[in-house]
Coordinates of C-alpha atoms in Angstrom, one line a residue:
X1 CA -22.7 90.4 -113.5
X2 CA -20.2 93.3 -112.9
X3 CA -17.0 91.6 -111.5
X4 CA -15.6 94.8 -110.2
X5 CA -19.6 95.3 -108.3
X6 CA -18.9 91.6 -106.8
X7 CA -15.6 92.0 -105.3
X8 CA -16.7 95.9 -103.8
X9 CA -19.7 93.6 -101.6
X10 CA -17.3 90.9 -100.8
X11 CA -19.7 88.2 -102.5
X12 CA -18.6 85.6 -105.3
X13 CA -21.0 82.8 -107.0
X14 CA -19.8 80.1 -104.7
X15 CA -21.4 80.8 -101.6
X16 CA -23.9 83.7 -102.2
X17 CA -25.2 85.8 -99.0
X18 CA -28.4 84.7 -97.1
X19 CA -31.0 86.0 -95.5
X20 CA -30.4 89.5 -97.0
X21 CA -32.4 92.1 -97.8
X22 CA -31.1 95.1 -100.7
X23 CA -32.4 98.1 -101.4
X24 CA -31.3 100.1 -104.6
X25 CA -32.2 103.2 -104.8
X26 CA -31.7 105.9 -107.2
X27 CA -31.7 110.2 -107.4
X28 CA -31.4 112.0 -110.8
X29 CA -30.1 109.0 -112.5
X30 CA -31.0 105.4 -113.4
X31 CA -29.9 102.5 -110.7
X32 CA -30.9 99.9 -113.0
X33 CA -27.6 98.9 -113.6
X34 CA -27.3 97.3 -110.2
X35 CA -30.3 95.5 -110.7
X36 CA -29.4 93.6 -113.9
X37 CA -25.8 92.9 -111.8
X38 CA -28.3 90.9 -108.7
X39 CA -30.2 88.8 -111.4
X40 CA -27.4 87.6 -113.5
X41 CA -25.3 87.1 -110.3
X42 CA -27.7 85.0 -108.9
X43 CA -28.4 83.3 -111.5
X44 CA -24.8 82.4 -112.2
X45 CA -24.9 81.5 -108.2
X46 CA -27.3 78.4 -109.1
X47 CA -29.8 80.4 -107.4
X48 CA -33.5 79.9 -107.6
X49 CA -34.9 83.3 -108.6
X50 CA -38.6 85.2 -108.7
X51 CA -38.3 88.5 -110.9
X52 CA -41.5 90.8 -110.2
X53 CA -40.7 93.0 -113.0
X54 CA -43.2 95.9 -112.9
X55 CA -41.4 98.7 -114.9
X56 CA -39.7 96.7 -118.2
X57 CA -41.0 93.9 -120.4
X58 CA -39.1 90.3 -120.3
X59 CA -37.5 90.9 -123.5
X60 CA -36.0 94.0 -122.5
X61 CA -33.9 92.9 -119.2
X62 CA -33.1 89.3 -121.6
X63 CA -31.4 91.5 -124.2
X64 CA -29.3 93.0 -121.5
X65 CA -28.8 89.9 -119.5
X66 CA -27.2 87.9 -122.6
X67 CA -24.6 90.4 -122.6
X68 CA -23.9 89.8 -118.9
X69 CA -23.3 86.4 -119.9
X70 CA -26.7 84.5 -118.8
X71 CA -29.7 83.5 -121.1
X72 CA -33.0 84.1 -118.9
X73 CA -35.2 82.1 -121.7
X74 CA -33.2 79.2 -120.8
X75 CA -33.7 80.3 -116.8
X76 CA -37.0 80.7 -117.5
X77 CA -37.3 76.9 -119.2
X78 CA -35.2 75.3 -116.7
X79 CA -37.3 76.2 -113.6
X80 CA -34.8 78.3 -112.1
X81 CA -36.4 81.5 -113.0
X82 CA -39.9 82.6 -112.2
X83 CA -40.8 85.6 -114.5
X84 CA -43.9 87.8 -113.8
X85 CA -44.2 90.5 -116.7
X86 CA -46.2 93.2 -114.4
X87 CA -46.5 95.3 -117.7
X88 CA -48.6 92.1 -119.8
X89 CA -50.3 91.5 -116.6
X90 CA -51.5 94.5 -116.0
X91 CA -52.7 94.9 -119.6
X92 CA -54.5 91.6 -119.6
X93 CA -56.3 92.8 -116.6
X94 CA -57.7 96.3 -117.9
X95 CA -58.6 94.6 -121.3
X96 CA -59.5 91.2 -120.5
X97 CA -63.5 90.5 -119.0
X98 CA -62.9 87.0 -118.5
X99 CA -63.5 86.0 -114.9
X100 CA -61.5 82.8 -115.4
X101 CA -58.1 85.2 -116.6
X102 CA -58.6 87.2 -113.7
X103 CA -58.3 85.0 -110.8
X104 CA -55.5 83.3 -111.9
X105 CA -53.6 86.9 -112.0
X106 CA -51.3 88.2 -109.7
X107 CA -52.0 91.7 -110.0
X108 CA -55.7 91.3 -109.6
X109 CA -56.1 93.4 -106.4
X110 CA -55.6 96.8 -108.8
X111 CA -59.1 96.0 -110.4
X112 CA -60.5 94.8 -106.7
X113 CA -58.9 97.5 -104.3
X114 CA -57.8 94.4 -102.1
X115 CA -54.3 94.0 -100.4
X116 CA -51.2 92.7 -102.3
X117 CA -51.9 88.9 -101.2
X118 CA -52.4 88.1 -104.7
X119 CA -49.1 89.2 -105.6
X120 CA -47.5 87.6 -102.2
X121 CA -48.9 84.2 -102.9
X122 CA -47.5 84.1 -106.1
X123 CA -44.0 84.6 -105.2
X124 CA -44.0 82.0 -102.3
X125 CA -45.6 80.0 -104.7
X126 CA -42.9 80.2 -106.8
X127 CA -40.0 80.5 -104.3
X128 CA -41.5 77.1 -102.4
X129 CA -38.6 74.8 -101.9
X130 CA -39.6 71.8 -103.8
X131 CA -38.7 68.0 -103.5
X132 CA -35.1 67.4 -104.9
X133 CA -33.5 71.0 -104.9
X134 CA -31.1 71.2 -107.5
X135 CA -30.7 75.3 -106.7
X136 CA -29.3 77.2 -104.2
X137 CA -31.2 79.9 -101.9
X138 CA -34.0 81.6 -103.4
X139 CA -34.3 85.0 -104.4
X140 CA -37.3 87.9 -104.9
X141 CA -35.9 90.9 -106.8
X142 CA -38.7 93.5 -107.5
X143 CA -38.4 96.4 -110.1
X144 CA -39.5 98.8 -109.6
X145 CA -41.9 98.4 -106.1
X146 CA -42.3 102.7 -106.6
X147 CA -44.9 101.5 -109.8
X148 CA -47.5 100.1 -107.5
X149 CA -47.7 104.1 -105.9
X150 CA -48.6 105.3 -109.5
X151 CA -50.9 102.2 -109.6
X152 CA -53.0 103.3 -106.7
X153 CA -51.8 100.9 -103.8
X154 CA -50.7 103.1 -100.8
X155 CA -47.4 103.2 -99.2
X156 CA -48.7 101.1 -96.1
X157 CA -50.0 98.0 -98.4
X158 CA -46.4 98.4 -100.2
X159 CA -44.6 98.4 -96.8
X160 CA -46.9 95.7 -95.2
X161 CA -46.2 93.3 -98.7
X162 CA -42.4 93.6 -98.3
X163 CA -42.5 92.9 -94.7
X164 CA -44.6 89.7 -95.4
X165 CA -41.8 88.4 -98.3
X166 CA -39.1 89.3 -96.1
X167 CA -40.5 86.7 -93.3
X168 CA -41.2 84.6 -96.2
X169 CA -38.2 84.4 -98.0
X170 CA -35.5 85.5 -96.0
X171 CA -36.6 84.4 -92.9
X172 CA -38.9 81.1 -93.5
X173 CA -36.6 79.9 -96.7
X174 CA -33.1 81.2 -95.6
X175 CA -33.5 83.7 -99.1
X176 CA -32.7 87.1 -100.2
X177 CA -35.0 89.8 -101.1
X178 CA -33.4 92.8 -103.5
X179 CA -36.0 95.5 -104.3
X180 CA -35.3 98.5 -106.2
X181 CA -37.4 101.9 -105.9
X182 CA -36.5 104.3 -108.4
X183 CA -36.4 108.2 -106.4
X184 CA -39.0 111.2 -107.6
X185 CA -35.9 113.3 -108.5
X186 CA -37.2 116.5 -107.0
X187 CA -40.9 115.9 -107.1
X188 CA -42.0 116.1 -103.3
X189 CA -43.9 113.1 -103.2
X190 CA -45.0 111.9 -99.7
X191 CA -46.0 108.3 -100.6
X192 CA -42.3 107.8 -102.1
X193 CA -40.8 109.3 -99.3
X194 CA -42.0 107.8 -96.7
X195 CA -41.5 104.2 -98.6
X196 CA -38.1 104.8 -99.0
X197 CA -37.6 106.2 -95.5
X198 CA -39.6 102.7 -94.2
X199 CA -37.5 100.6 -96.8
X200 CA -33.9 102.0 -96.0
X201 CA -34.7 101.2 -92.4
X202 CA -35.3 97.3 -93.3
X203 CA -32.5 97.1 -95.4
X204 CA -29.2 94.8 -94.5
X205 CA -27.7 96.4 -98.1
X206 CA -28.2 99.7 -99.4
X207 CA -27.1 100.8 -102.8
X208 CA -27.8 104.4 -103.7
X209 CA -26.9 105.2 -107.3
X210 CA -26.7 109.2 -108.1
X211 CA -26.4 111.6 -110.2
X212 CA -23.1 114.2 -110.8
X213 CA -23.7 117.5 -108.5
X214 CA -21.6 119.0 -111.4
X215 CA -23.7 117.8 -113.9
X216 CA -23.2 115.5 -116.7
X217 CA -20.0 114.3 -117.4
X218 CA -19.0 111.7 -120.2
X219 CA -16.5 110.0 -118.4
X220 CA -18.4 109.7 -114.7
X221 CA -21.2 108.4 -115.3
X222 CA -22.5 109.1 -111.5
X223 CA -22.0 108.4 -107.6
X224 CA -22.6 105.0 -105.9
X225 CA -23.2 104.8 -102.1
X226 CA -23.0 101.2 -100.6
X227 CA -24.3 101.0 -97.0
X228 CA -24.0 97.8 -94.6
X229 CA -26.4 98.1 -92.0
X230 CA -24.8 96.6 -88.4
X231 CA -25.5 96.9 -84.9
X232 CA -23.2 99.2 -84.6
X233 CA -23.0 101.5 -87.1
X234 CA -23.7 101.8 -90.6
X235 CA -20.7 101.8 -92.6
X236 CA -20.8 103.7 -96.0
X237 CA -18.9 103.6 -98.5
X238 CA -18.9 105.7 -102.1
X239 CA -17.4 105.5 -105.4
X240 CA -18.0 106.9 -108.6
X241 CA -18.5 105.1 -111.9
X242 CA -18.4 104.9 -115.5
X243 CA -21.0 102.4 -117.3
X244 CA -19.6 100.5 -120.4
X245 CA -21.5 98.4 -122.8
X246 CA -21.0 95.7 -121.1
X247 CA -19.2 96.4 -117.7
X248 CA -19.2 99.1 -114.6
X249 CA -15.8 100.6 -113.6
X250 CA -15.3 102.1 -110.4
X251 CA -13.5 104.1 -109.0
X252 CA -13.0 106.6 -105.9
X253 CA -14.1 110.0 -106.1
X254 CA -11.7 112.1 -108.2
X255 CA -9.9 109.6 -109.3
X256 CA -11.2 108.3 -112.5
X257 CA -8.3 107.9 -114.9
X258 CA -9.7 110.2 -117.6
X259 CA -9.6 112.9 -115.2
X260 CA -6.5 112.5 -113.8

């Protein structure tokens, strides 16, 4: 996890939010960085996690995991990771005729046109309190939900899934929910749109990583909004940020020291 990330949201692996949902969100540049920062914090938080990961393979978000200081293998092995590989899955379904391979799928409703509950009863399958919790709250994180537009499913049966694993999991099993949905980056798409729209309206947590107005710059790396939504009022808050091998620095806008 980014330590400078944590203390920005207030939260430390002690006592982890509940009951939260996050959105990350990203224009002309790659949020993904904030998404690797959830899943090792939460798994250095003892939490119980579900990964849906429908834009990278396993091996990719282990590489960059181990040098955030956690091992997902060893997650993986110890039961307190759930790891659903959308990009295998998906594969075994276009190129696999066996009926037995199919049902046991979570992604089977591409080849049957259904709804998502496929998907959805995998993850509260998965995120189930069991007898003798040894783990702390459990936790969905989706990347990226935007794939399942360019799979065919519409915006409605992506809106109408989240809802269902927000009652589930942070509702029903006192869990979080973080989902990322990378932006179109000046494509007018009206399915992306709208989810994001739909999605920033749910949201307890907003992060909205961007790109430089200016351009690219070596030492600014881009523009992070964080957004707490309250009955009151939302209450942004923006910084700008450098990402290092193995860290995030931020800083307020202008003020990075190698501009200064």
């Amino acid at each position: 996890m980014f330590p400078e990330l944590t203390a920005l949201l207030g939260a430390d692996t002690e006592s982890p939010e509940q009951r939260q949902f996050v959105l990350i969100s990203g224009h002309k540049t790659d949020p993904s960085f904030l998404l690797h920062h959830f899943l090792s914090y939460y798994l250095k938080a003892g939490c119980r996690l579900c990964f849906v990961a429908l834009a990278q393979s396993f091996s990719h978000y282990n590489i960059i995991a181990q040098k955030l200081g956690v091992n997902l293998a060893s997650a993986r092995d110890q039961g307190q990771l759930r790891f659903l590989e959308g990009l295998r899955s998906y594969t075994q379904l276009q190129f696999t005729d066996t009926t037995e391979s199919e049902a046991e799928n979570p992604l089977r409703f591409l080849r049957t046109g259904s709804d998502l509950r496929p998907l959805y009863d995998f993850i509260t399958a998965a995120l189930a309190p069991p007898a003798g919790e040894e783990w702390k709250c459990p936790v969905l994180i989706v990347d990226d939900v935007g794939v399942l537009l360019s799979l065919g499913v519409t915006a409605i049966q992506v809106l109408d899934f989240i809802h269902y694993c927000r009652a589930s999991v942070c509702s029903k099993y006192q869990g979080n929910v973080v989902c990322l949905l990378q932006g179109d980056d000046g494509s007018e798409d009206a399915d992306n749109e709208l989810l994001l729209r739909s999605l920033c309206h749910q949201s307890g947590l907003i992060l909205q990583a961007e790109g430089l107005v200016t351009g690219f710059c070596k030492e600014v790396h881009g523009q992070l909004t964080i957004t707490r939504r309250t009955q009151d009022k939302d209450q942004p808050l923006i910084y700008q940020y450098r990402i290092h091998d193995k860290s995030v620095s931020f800083f307020a806008r202008g003020l990075s020291a190698a501009v200064l």
